[in-house]
Short mmCIF file of C-alpha atoms and ligand atoms in Angstrom, two decimals:
data_model
loop_
_atom_site.label_atom_id
_atom_site.label_comp_id
_atom_site.label_asym_id
_atom_site.label_seq_id
_atom_site.Cartn_x
_atom_site.Cartn_y
_atom_site.Cartn_z
CA MET D 1 -0.14 0.11 -0.06
CA THR D 2 1.32 3.48 -0.77
CA GLU D 3 0.43 6.38 1.09
CA THR D 4 -0.85 9.74 -0.23
CA PRO D 5 2.01 12.15 0.43
CA LEU D 6 1.34 14.66 3.08
CA LEU D 7 -0.31 18.09 2.04
CA ASP D 8 2.23 19.88 4.15
CA THR D 9 3.51 22.77 1.62
CA PRO D 10 3.63 25.90 3.76
CA GLU D 11 6.07 27.45 1.72
CA LEU D 12 3.49 27.79 -1.40
CA ALA D 13 1.68 30.51 0.68
CA GLY D 14 1.35 33.47 -1.05
CA ARG D 15 3.40 32.26 -4.23
CA ARG D 16 1.82 33.49 -7.44
CA VAL D 17 1.38 30.36 -9.87
CA LEU D 18 -0.10 30.81 -13.49
CA LEU D 19 -2.04 27.37 -14.27
CA GLY D 20 -2.40 26.96 -17.81
CA LEU D 21 -4.74 24.41 -19.25
CA THR D 22 -4.44 22.80 -22.95
CA GLY D 23 -6.94 20.35 -24.41
CA GLY D 24 -6.77 16.88 -23.14
CA ILE D 25 -9.06 14.62 -21.00
CA ALA D 26 -6.61 15.06 -18.10
CA CYS D 27 -8.24 18.69 -17.76
CA TYR D 28 -10.22 17.13 -14.97
CA LYS D 29 -6.66 16.17 -12.89
CA ALA D 30 -5.75 19.98 -13.52
CA ALA D 31 -8.97 20.94 -11.54
CA GLU D 32 -7.78 18.75 -8.71
CA LEU D 33 -4.46 20.16 -8.92
CA CYS D 34 -5.65 23.74 -8.95
CA ARG D 35 -7.47 22.95 -5.61
CA LEU D 36 -4.40 21.47 -3.99
CA LEU D 37 -2.51 24.56 -5.02
CA VAL D 38 -5.02 26.63 -3.35
CA ARG D 39 -5.16 24.73 -0.56
CA SER D 40 -1.42 25.25 -0.06
CA GLY D 41 -2.09 28.96 -0.12
CA ALA D 42 -0.76 29.77 -3.42
CA GLN D 43 -2.33 32.57 -5.45
CA VAL D 44 -3.48 30.66 -8.71
CA ARG D 45 -4.43 32.28 -11.93
CA VAL D 46 -5.72 30.05 -14.59
CA ALA D 47 -5.29 30.49 -18.23
CA MET D 48 -7.06 27.94 -20.95
CA THR D 49 -6.81 27.39 -24.48
CA HIS D 50 -9.84 27.10 -26.39
CA ALA D 51 -9.35 23.25 -26.55
CA ALA D 52 -9.03 23.08 -23.12
CA CYS D 53 -12.15 24.89 -22.76
CA ARG D 54 -14.02 21.97 -24.47
CA PHE D 55 -12.91 19.69 -21.84
CA ILE D 56 -13.55 21.62 -18.69
CA THR D 57 -15.21 24.92 -18.22
CA PRO D 58 -13.47 28.14 -17.16
CA LEU D 59 -16.25 28.37 -14.58
CA THR D 60 -15.17 25.29 -12.98
CA MET D 61 -11.68 26.54 -13.01
CA GLN D 62 -12.78 30.02 -11.63
CA ALA D 63 -14.49 28.28 -8.89
CA LEU D 64 -11.61 26.59 -7.70
CA CYS D 65 -9.19 29.35 -7.92
CA GLY D 66 -11.16 32.02 -6.77
CA GLN D 67 -10.21 34.48 -9.61
CA PRO D 68 -11.03 35.15 -13.18
CA VAL D 69 -10.09 32.93 -15.96
CA PHE D 70 -8.28 33.75 -19.02
CA THR D 71 -8.85 32.44 -22.43
CA SER D 72 -7.98 35.00 -24.89
CA GLN D 73 -5.14 37.32 -25.72
CA TRP D 74 -7.59 39.98 -26.59
CA ASP D 75 -9.02 40.19 -22.98
CA ALA D 76 -8.77 43.62 -21.67
CA ARG D 77 -9.18 43.15 -17.91
CA PRO D 78 -5.27 43.23 -17.01
CA HIS D 79 -4.00 46.54 -16.00
CA ASN D 80 -2.43 47.36 -19.54
CA HIS D 81 -4.95 45.75 -21.42
CA MET D 82 -1.98 43.24 -22.52
CA ALA D 83 -3.04 39.87 -21.09
CA HIS D 84 -0.10 38.02 -22.47
CA ILE D 85 2.56 40.42 -20.90
CA GLU D 86 0.48 41.13 -17.54
CA LEU D 87 -0.27 37.80 -16.52
CA GLY D 88 3.13 36.66 -17.11
CA ARG D 89 4.73 39.39 -15.16
CA GLU D 90 2.65 38.55 -12.17
CA ALA D 91 3.62 35.02 -12.20
CA GLU D 92 6.69 33.48 -10.08
CA LEU D 93 5.91 29.94 -12.10
CA ILE D 94 3.88 28.83 -15.01
CA LEU D 95 2.57 25.58 -15.08
CA VAL D 96 0.97 23.89 -17.99
CA ALA D 97 -0.94 20.93 -17.04
CA PRO D 98 -1.76 19.31 -19.16
CA ALA D 99 0.27 20.30 -22.10
CA SER D 100 -0.81 18.45 -25.27
CA ALA D 101 1.47 17.29 -28.06
CA ASP D 102 -0.12 20.37 -30.17
CA PHE D 103 1.00 22.80 -27.50
CA ILE D 104 4.47 21.48 -26.90
CA ALA D 105 4.94 21.74 -30.81
CA GLN D 106 3.92 25.24 -30.70
CA LEU D 107 6.31 26.06 -27.85
CA ALA D 108 9.21 24.34 -29.73
CA GLY D 109 8.58 26.32 -32.80
CA GLY D 110 8.07 29.72 -30.99
CA ARG D 111 4.70 30.09 -31.97
CA ALA D 112 2.09 31.93 -29.93
CA ASP D 113 -1.19 31.38 -31.43
CA GLU D 114 -3.27 31.61 -28.25
CA LEU D 115 -3.04 33.34 -25.20
CA LEU D 116 -1.31 30.62 -23.08
CA ALA D 117 1.44 30.08 -25.61
CA LEU D 118 1.99 34.01 -25.67
CA LEU D 119 2.34 33.74 -21.89
CA CYS D 120 4.98 31.25 -22.15
CA LEU D 121 6.88 32.81 -24.92
CA ALA D 122 6.54 36.33 -23.19
CA ARG D 123 7.75 35.23 -19.66
CA PRO D 124 10.11 37.20 -17.82
CA ASP D 125 13.59 35.58 -17.35
CA GLY D 126 13.64 33.65 -14.28
CA VAL D 127 10.15 32.80 -14.09
CA PRO D 128 10.10 28.66 -14.32
CA LEU D 129 8.10 26.99 -17.00
CA LEU D 130 7.00 23.61 -16.15
CA LEU D 131 4.90 21.26 -18.56
CA ALA D 132 3.08 18.42 -17.55
CA PRO D 133 2.59 16.32 -21.01
CA ALA D 134 -0.80 14.35 -21.40
CA MET D 135 -1.48 12.16 -24.58
CA ASN D 136 -1.88 9.17 -26.05
CA ARG D 137 1.10 6.69 -26.12
CA GLN D 138 1.75 6.76 -29.93
CA MET D 139 1.70 10.33 -29.81
CA TRP D 140 4.00 10.74 -26.99
CA GLN D 141 6.53 8.32 -28.79
CA HIS D 142 6.17 9.82 -32.24
CA PRO D 143 9.66 11.21 -33.15
CA ALA D 144 7.98 14.81 -34.14
CA THR D 145 6.67 14.85 -30.20
CA GLN D 146 10.14 13.63 -28.88
CA ARG D 147 11.86 16.21 -30.85
CA ASN D 148 9.69 18.91 -29.47
CA VAL D 149 10.08 17.52 -25.98
CA HIS D 150 13.72 17.87 -26.50
CA GLN D 151 13.71 21.47 -28.03
CA VAL D 152 11.50 23.04 -25.20
CA SER D 153 13.86 21.34 -22.66
CA ALA D 154 16.78 23.05 -24.25
CA ASP D 155 15.14 26.24 -24.56
CA GLY D 156 14.63 26.05 -20.60
CA ALA D 157 11.29 24.42 -19.76
CA SER D 158 11.15 21.39 -17.15
CA VAL D 159 9.28 18.58 -18.67
CA LEU D 160 7.49 16.51 -15.96
CA GLY D 161 6.75 12.99 -16.32
CA VAL D 162 5.23 11.60 -18.13
CA ALA D 163 3.61 8.61 -16.08
CA SER D 164 2.98 5.30 -17.71
CA GLY D 165 -0.36 3.26 -17.61
CA ALA D 166 -3.97 3.00 -18.67
CA GLN D 167 -5.12 5.62 -20.92
CA ALA D 168 -8.41 7.09 -21.73
CA CYS D 169 -8.14 5.83 -25.21
CA GLY D 170 -8.24 2.31 -23.88
CA GLU D 171 -4.58 1.93 -24.37
CA VAL D 172 -1.91 1.21 -22.02
CA GLY D 173 1.48 3.02 -22.19
CA GLU D 174 3.78 6.15 -21.42
CA GLY D 175 2.01 9.59 -21.88
CA ARG D 176 -0.26 9.87 -18.77
CA MET D 177 -0.17 13.09 -17.08
CA LEU D 178 1.65 12.87 -13.38
CA ALA D 179 -0.78 12.88 -10.58
CA PRO D 180 -1.79 16.06 -9.21
CA GLU D 181 0.08 15.53 -5.94
CA GLN D 182 3.14 14.78 -7.94
CA LEU D 183 2.87 17.92 -9.75
CA LEU D 184 2.43 19.86 -6.43
CA GLN D 185 5.65 18.31 -5.41
CA CYS D 186 7.30 19.72 -8.77
CA VAL D 187 5.94 23.12 -8.21
CA THR D 188 7.33 23.27 -4.64
CA ALA D 189 10.70 21.87 -5.94
CA ALA D 190 10.75 24.60 -8.71
CA LEU D 191 10.29 27.54 -6.23
CA ALA D 192 12.67 26.22 -3.45
CA PRO D 193 16.07 27.88 -2.87
CA LYS D 194 18.68 25.80 -4.45
CA SER D 195 21.07 25.48 -1.62
CA LEU D 196 22.27 21.97 -2.77
CA ALA D 197 22.44 22.78 -6.50
CA GLY D 198 24.47 19.98 -8.51
CA LEU D 199 25.14 17.86 -5.17
CA ARG D 200 24.73 14.15 -4.75
CA VAL D 201 22.88 13.07 -1.71
CA LEU D 202 22.40 9.67 -0.34
CA ILE D 203 20.04 8.70 2.33
CA SER D 204 19.32 5.80 4.10
CA ALA D 205 15.97 5.34 5.52
CA GLY D 206 13.40 3.11 7.33
CA PRO D 207 13.82 0.18 9.26
CA THR D 208 15.78 -3.17 8.43
CA PHE D 209 14.15 -6.52 8.61
CA GLU D 210 16.66 -9.16 9.98
CA ALA D 211 15.28 -12.63 9.13
CA ILE D 212 14.86 -15.43 11.84
CA ASP D 213 13.20 -17.75 9.39
CA PRO D 214 11.46 -17.56 6.20
CA VAL D 215 8.54 -16.35 7.55
CA ARG D 216 9.76 -14.50 10.81
CA GLY D 217 12.19 -11.66 11.58
CA ILE D 218 13.15 -8.66 13.86
CA THR D 219 12.50 -5.12 12.77
CA ASN D 220 11.40 -1.89 14.51
CA LEU D 221 8.94 0.95 14.33
CA SER D 222 10.76 3.25 11.79
CA SER D 223 8.45 4.44 9.33
CA GLY D 224 10.80 5.83 6.91
CA LYS D 225 8.86 9.18 7.02
CA MET D 226 11.96 11.45 8.11
CA GLY D 227 14.07 9.93 5.63
CA PHE D 228 11.51 10.30 2.82
CA ALA D 229 11.16 13.82 3.84
CA MET D 230 15.02 14.53 4.00
CA ALA D 231 14.95 13.08 0.33
CA ARG D 232 12.16 15.57 -1.03
CA ALA D 233 13.78 18.52 0.77
CA ALA D 234 17.23 17.56 -0.79
CA PHE D 235 15.75 17.33 -4.44
CA GLU D 236 13.73 20.53 -3.72
CA ALA D 237 17.30 21.98 -2.73
CA GLY D 238 18.62 21.29 -6.25
CA ALA D 239 20.48 17.77 -5.44
CA GLN D 240 20.49 14.66 -7.12
CA VAL D 241 19.12 12.13 -4.45
CA GLN D 242 19.54 8.46 -4.19
CA LEU D 243 17.39 6.93 -1.24
CA VAL D 244 18.32 3.61 0.05
CA ALA D 245 15.19 2.52 1.90
CA GLY D 246 14.02 -0.59 4.22
CA PRO D 247 10.58 -2.22 4.26
CA VAL D 248 8.63 1.02 4.39
CA HIS D 249 5.02 2.34 3.27
CA VAL D 250 5.90 5.86 1.81
CA ALA D 251 5.45 7.07 -1.54
CA THR D 252 8.73 8.05 -3.34
CA PRO D 253 9.14 11.74 -3.50
CA TYR D 254 9.40 13.06 -6.85
CA GLY D 255 12.90 12.98 -8.70
CA VAL D 256 14.43 10.72 -6.23
CA GLN D 257 15.85 7.44 -7.16
CA ARG D 258 15.23 4.67 -4.72
CA THR D 259 16.73 1.36 -3.99
CA ASP D 260 14.82 -0.84 -1.77
CA VAL D 261 16.59 -3.35 0.62
CA THR D 262 15.62 -5.46 3.47
CA SER D 263 18.45 -6.23 6.12
CA ALA D 264 21.33 -4.21 7.62
CA LEU D 265 23.73 -6.00 5.53
CA GLN D 266 21.84 -5.51 2.11
CA MET D 267 21.65 -1.77 3.31
CA HIS D 268 25.41 -1.53 4.12
CA ALA D 269 26.46 -3.06 0.74
CA ALA D 270 23.84 -0.43 -1.34
CA VAL D 271 25.17 2.64 0.86
CA MET D 272 28.67 1.80 0.55
CA GLU D 273 28.61 1.28 -3.26
CA TYR D 274 26.24 4.70 -3.63
CA ALA D 275 28.79 6.23 -1.23
CA THR D 276 31.84 6.36 -3.67
CA GLN D 277 29.65 8.84 -5.96
CA ALA D 278 28.14 10.91 -3.27
CA ASP D 279 28.74 14.58 -1.76
CA ILE D 280 26.42 14.39 1.28
CA PHE D 281 25.36 10.95 3.25
CA ILE D 282 22.54 11.32 5.79
CA ALA D 283 21.61 8.36 7.71
CA THR D 284 18.03 8.49 9.03
CA ALA D 285 17.67 4.68 8.64
CA ALA D 286 17.06 2.81 12.08
CA VAL D 287 19.39 0.13 11.34
CA ALA D 288 19.26 -3.16 13.52
CA ASP D 289 22.30 -3.44 15.59
CA TRP D 290 22.01 -7.23 15.51
CA ARG D 291 20.89 -10.02 13.30
CA PRO D 292 20.37 -13.57 14.01
CA ALA D 293 23.50 -15.44 13.42
CA GLU D 294 21.73 -17.97 11.34
CA LYS D 295 18.61 -17.76 9.38
CA ALA D 296 16.62 -20.99 9.59
CA ALA D 297 15.99 -22.63 6.34
CA GLN D 298 12.51 -23.74 7.23
CA LYS D 299 9.94 -22.17 9.44
CA ILE D 300 10.64 -22.96 13.10
CA LYS D 301 8.00 -25.31 14.36
CA LYS D 302 6.61 -26.02 17.88
CA ASP D 303 7.47 -29.21 18.86
CA GLY D 304 4.82 -29.38 21.77
CA SER D 305 7.51 -29.89 24.46
CA GLY D 306 7.02 -26.13 25.72
CA ASP D 307 10.99 -25.51 24.95
CA THR D 308 11.45 -22.08 23.27
CA PRO D 309 14.16 -21.56 20.53
CA ALA D 310 17.47 -19.73 21.80
CA LEU D 311 18.22 -17.05 19.26
CA HIS D 312 21.75 -16.03 18.99
CA PHE D 313 23.01 -13.05 17.30
CA VAL D 314 25.90 -11.25 15.53
CA GLU D 315 26.53 -7.35 15.46
CA ASN D 316 25.47 -5.45 12.13
CA PRO D 317 27.96 -3.17 10.58
CA ASP D 318 27.76 0.37 11.61
CA ILE D 319 26.85 1.79 8.15
CA LEU D 320 27.19 5.49 9.02
CA ALA D 321 30.65 4.79 10.74
CA ASP D 322 31.84 2.71 7.71
CA VAL D 323 30.88 5.29 5.44
CA ALA D 324 32.44 8.32 7.68
CA LEU D 325 35.86 6.17 7.32
CA SER D 326 35.64 5.91 3.20
CA PRO D 327 38.13 7.69 1.24
CA ARG D 328 35.78 10.37 0.27
CA ALA D 329 34.64 11.26 3.61
CA VAL D 330 38.19 11.13 4.87
CA ALA D 331 39.39 13.44 1.95
CA GLY D 332 36.43 16.02 3.19
CA GLN D 333 34.57 15.23 -0.13
CA LEU D 334 31.58 13.49 1.62
CA PHE D 335 29.83 15.27 4.39
CA CYS D 336 28.20 12.86 6.71
CA VAL D 337 24.99 13.47 8.82
CA GLY D 338 23.92 10.89 11.61
CA PHE D 339 20.55 10.71 13.36
CA ALA D 340 20.16 9.54 17.03
CA ALA D 341 17.12 8.63 19.06
CA GLU D 342 17.94 8.38 22.54
CA SER D 343 15.63 7.63 25.66
CA GLU D 344 17.72 9.80 28.35
CA ASN D 345 20.79 11.98 28.57
CA LEU D 346 20.00 13.19 24.96
CA LEU D 347 23.00 15.94 24.77
CA GLU D 348 25.82 13.64 26.48
CA TYR D 349 24.91 10.61 24.32
CA ALA D 350 24.14 12.39 21.19
CA ALA D 351 27.64 14.09 21.30
CA ALA D 352 29.39 11.01 22.31
CA LYS D 353 27.67 9.37 19.32
CA ARG D 354 28.94 11.80 17.03
CA GLN D 355 32.46 11.72 18.42
CA ARG D 356 32.23 7.81 18.07
CA LYS D 357 30.90 7.54 14.71
CA GLY D 358 33.23 10.35 13.18
CA VAL D 359 30.67 12.49 11.78
CA PRO D 360 30.50 16.37 11.66
CA LEU D 361 26.76 16.67 12.22
CA LEU D 362 24.26 14.45 14.19
CA ALA D 363 20.85 15.30 14.56
CA ALA D 364 18.89 13.80 17.87
CA ASN D 365 15.42 13.45 18.06
CA ILE D 366 14.00 15.59 21.08
CA GLY D 367 11.61 13.20 23.07
CA ALA D 368 10.77 9.71 22.62
CA ALA D 369 8.31 8.04 20.18
CA THR D 370 9.13 9.94 16.89
CA PHE D 371 8.84 6.85 15.02
CA GLY D 372 5.64 6.91 12.69
CA ARG D 373 4.79 10.49 13.97
CA ASP D 374 4.55 13.30 11.46
CA ASP D 375 6.37 15.83 13.50
CA ASN D 376 9.69 15.87 15.05
CA ALA D 377 12.10 18.20 16.81
CA LEU D 378 15.67 17.88 16.63
CA LEU D 379 18.86 18.89 18.46
CA LEU D 380 21.76 19.27 16.16
CA VAL D 381 25.51 18.71 17.48
CA ASP D 382 28.37 19.55 15.88
CA GLU D 383 31.87 20.55 16.92
CA SER D 384 30.94 24.06 17.56
CA GLY D 385 27.98 23.10 19.91
CA THR D 386 24.34 22.52 19.92
CA GLN D 387 21.50 23.83 18.30
CA GLN D 388 17.56 23.23 18.31
CA LEU D 389 15.10 22.91 15.30
CA PRO D 390 11.70 23.39 17.21
CA ARG D 391 8.90 21.15 16.74
CA ALA D 392 7.41 20.92 13.37
CA SER D 393 6.20 18.67 10.67
CA LYS D 394 8.81 16.32 9.35
CA ARG D 395 8.41 17.84 5.93
CA VAL D 396 9.37 21.47 7.33
CA LEU D 397 11.93 20.12 9.76
CA ALA D 398 13.55 18.38 6.68
CA GLN D 399 13.85 21.68 5.00
CA ARG D 400 15.23 23.60 7.82
CA LEU D 401 17.97 20.54 8.29
CA ILE D 402 18.82 20.30 4.81
CA ALA D 403 19.36 24.54 5.05
CA GLU D 404 21.63 23.63 8.07
CA ILE D 405 23.75 21.06 6.29
CA ALA D 406 24.14 23.13 3.16
CA ARG D 407 25.13 26.09 5.43
CA ARG D 408 28.01 23.62 7.02
CA LEU D 409 29.40 22.31 4.01
CA PRO D 410 33.02 22.81 3.29
CA GLY D 411 33.30 25.90 0.94
CA ALA D 412 29.67 27.22 1.94
CA ALA D 413 29.26 30.97 2.36
CA ALA D 414 29.49 31.85 6.22
CA ALA D 415 25.84 32.45 7.23
O1 C5P J 1 24.10 3.72 16.91
P1 C5P J 1 22.94 4.31 16.70
O2 C5P J 1 21.91 2.95 16.05
O3 C5P J 1 22.03 4.96 17.86
O4 C5P J 1 23.12 5.41 15.85
C1 C5P J 1 22.16 6.11 15.19
C2 C5P J 1 22.99 6.68 13.84
O5 C5P J 1 23.83 5.87 13.02
C3 C5P J 1 21.79 7.07 12.61
O6 C5P J 1 22.23 7.72 11.76
C4 C5P J 1 21.65 5.34 11.75
O7 C5P J 1 21.04 5.33 10.50
C5 C5P J 1 23.16 5.06 12.09
N1 C5P J 1 23.71 3.56 11.84
C6 C5P J 1 23.96 2.91 11.00
N2 C5P J 1 24.39 1.81 10.73
C7 C5P J 1 24.06 0.98 11.91
C8 C5P J 1 23.55 1.49 13.17
C9 C5P J 1 23.22 2.98 13.18
O8 C5P J 1 24.21 3.55 9.86
N3 C5P J 1 24.23 -0.29 11.90
#
């Protein structure tokens, strides 16, 4: 089962988003997207092509965004009576969802037959243009469309998706528009400060599962939420993100590469390999300290005697400590961040753990029972002392922690 991502995007409050709709059945999803943006506090303006108006009415979009909807470049309502200039000037970001094959072709050719294409062409420098294509799989795969997608990307637009699956035409394949929640993530990512631009971030997340026999094992209550929130925040900050996840039920954030593992040994192997290419390692995983010395080949059976089986354990490798000893980390090219969950003596234990693991920064959970919750509070411990990140949703806390990591990177400008 995959959980719906949290609708926790306070950073969109007051941001000015221009949502463009072109002709396609995915217009019905644009209505939901509009609602999500508005619920997140964004000020949404909507522009629709004439083809889009055949799939969904401007009235529907007007009711959802609470603003007049624009469909014509001859509309005299904007201040200077030039809708195509004024609407683009007002926006901090333009998202066209759905973007039809024809619309992408128009942009690729620099044509501007209708208001929405005019807006895209006339948008001021620095205003991101996001396109969420939606079309039949053969239209998507057609060399002309692929050429146009390549061209608009080269011209600076971000092409989002596409997703694969069942299509309205009855076919199955690539060409579906991303889900509204994913598009919301793309908008927050595009508007976020790029404090980790171009860096490669490796994150371990979730619990591990240590098998006893084919049907039993030892695990813990880690949900993976903090690690996945860190992955999302790192991607939004401009990083290339590789997540190594134990068994969790959390949706992969948009743009993040994910490798699933089960045991601590598997997590160790995957992390050590990715660490050779990373600039930052963030160890949020709750790794089992021990594993059963042997996994029984068959299910261990009760024999009716009342005897209980004895389990013998061996210690798992400490992934974080090993990464901190790897050549890139020792050379100062890989910045390592640990997490700690302590039930007592938080500061003392966290400081000792940071030293023992040989990492520059450790984030200690303040208060017990953070596992599975949607909020958290952290005490950051580094060589110069401690700093509290007050209680907040894991999403917001992850954004703050990413900013703190960026500030501490070698070569970062002093705050
Ligand atoms: O030793 P402890 O489990 O309290 O340390 C917590 C930190 O160390 C976390 O960042 C966790 O991801 C990491 N860790 C690890 N490998 C282990 C145990 C912990 O990477 N075997």
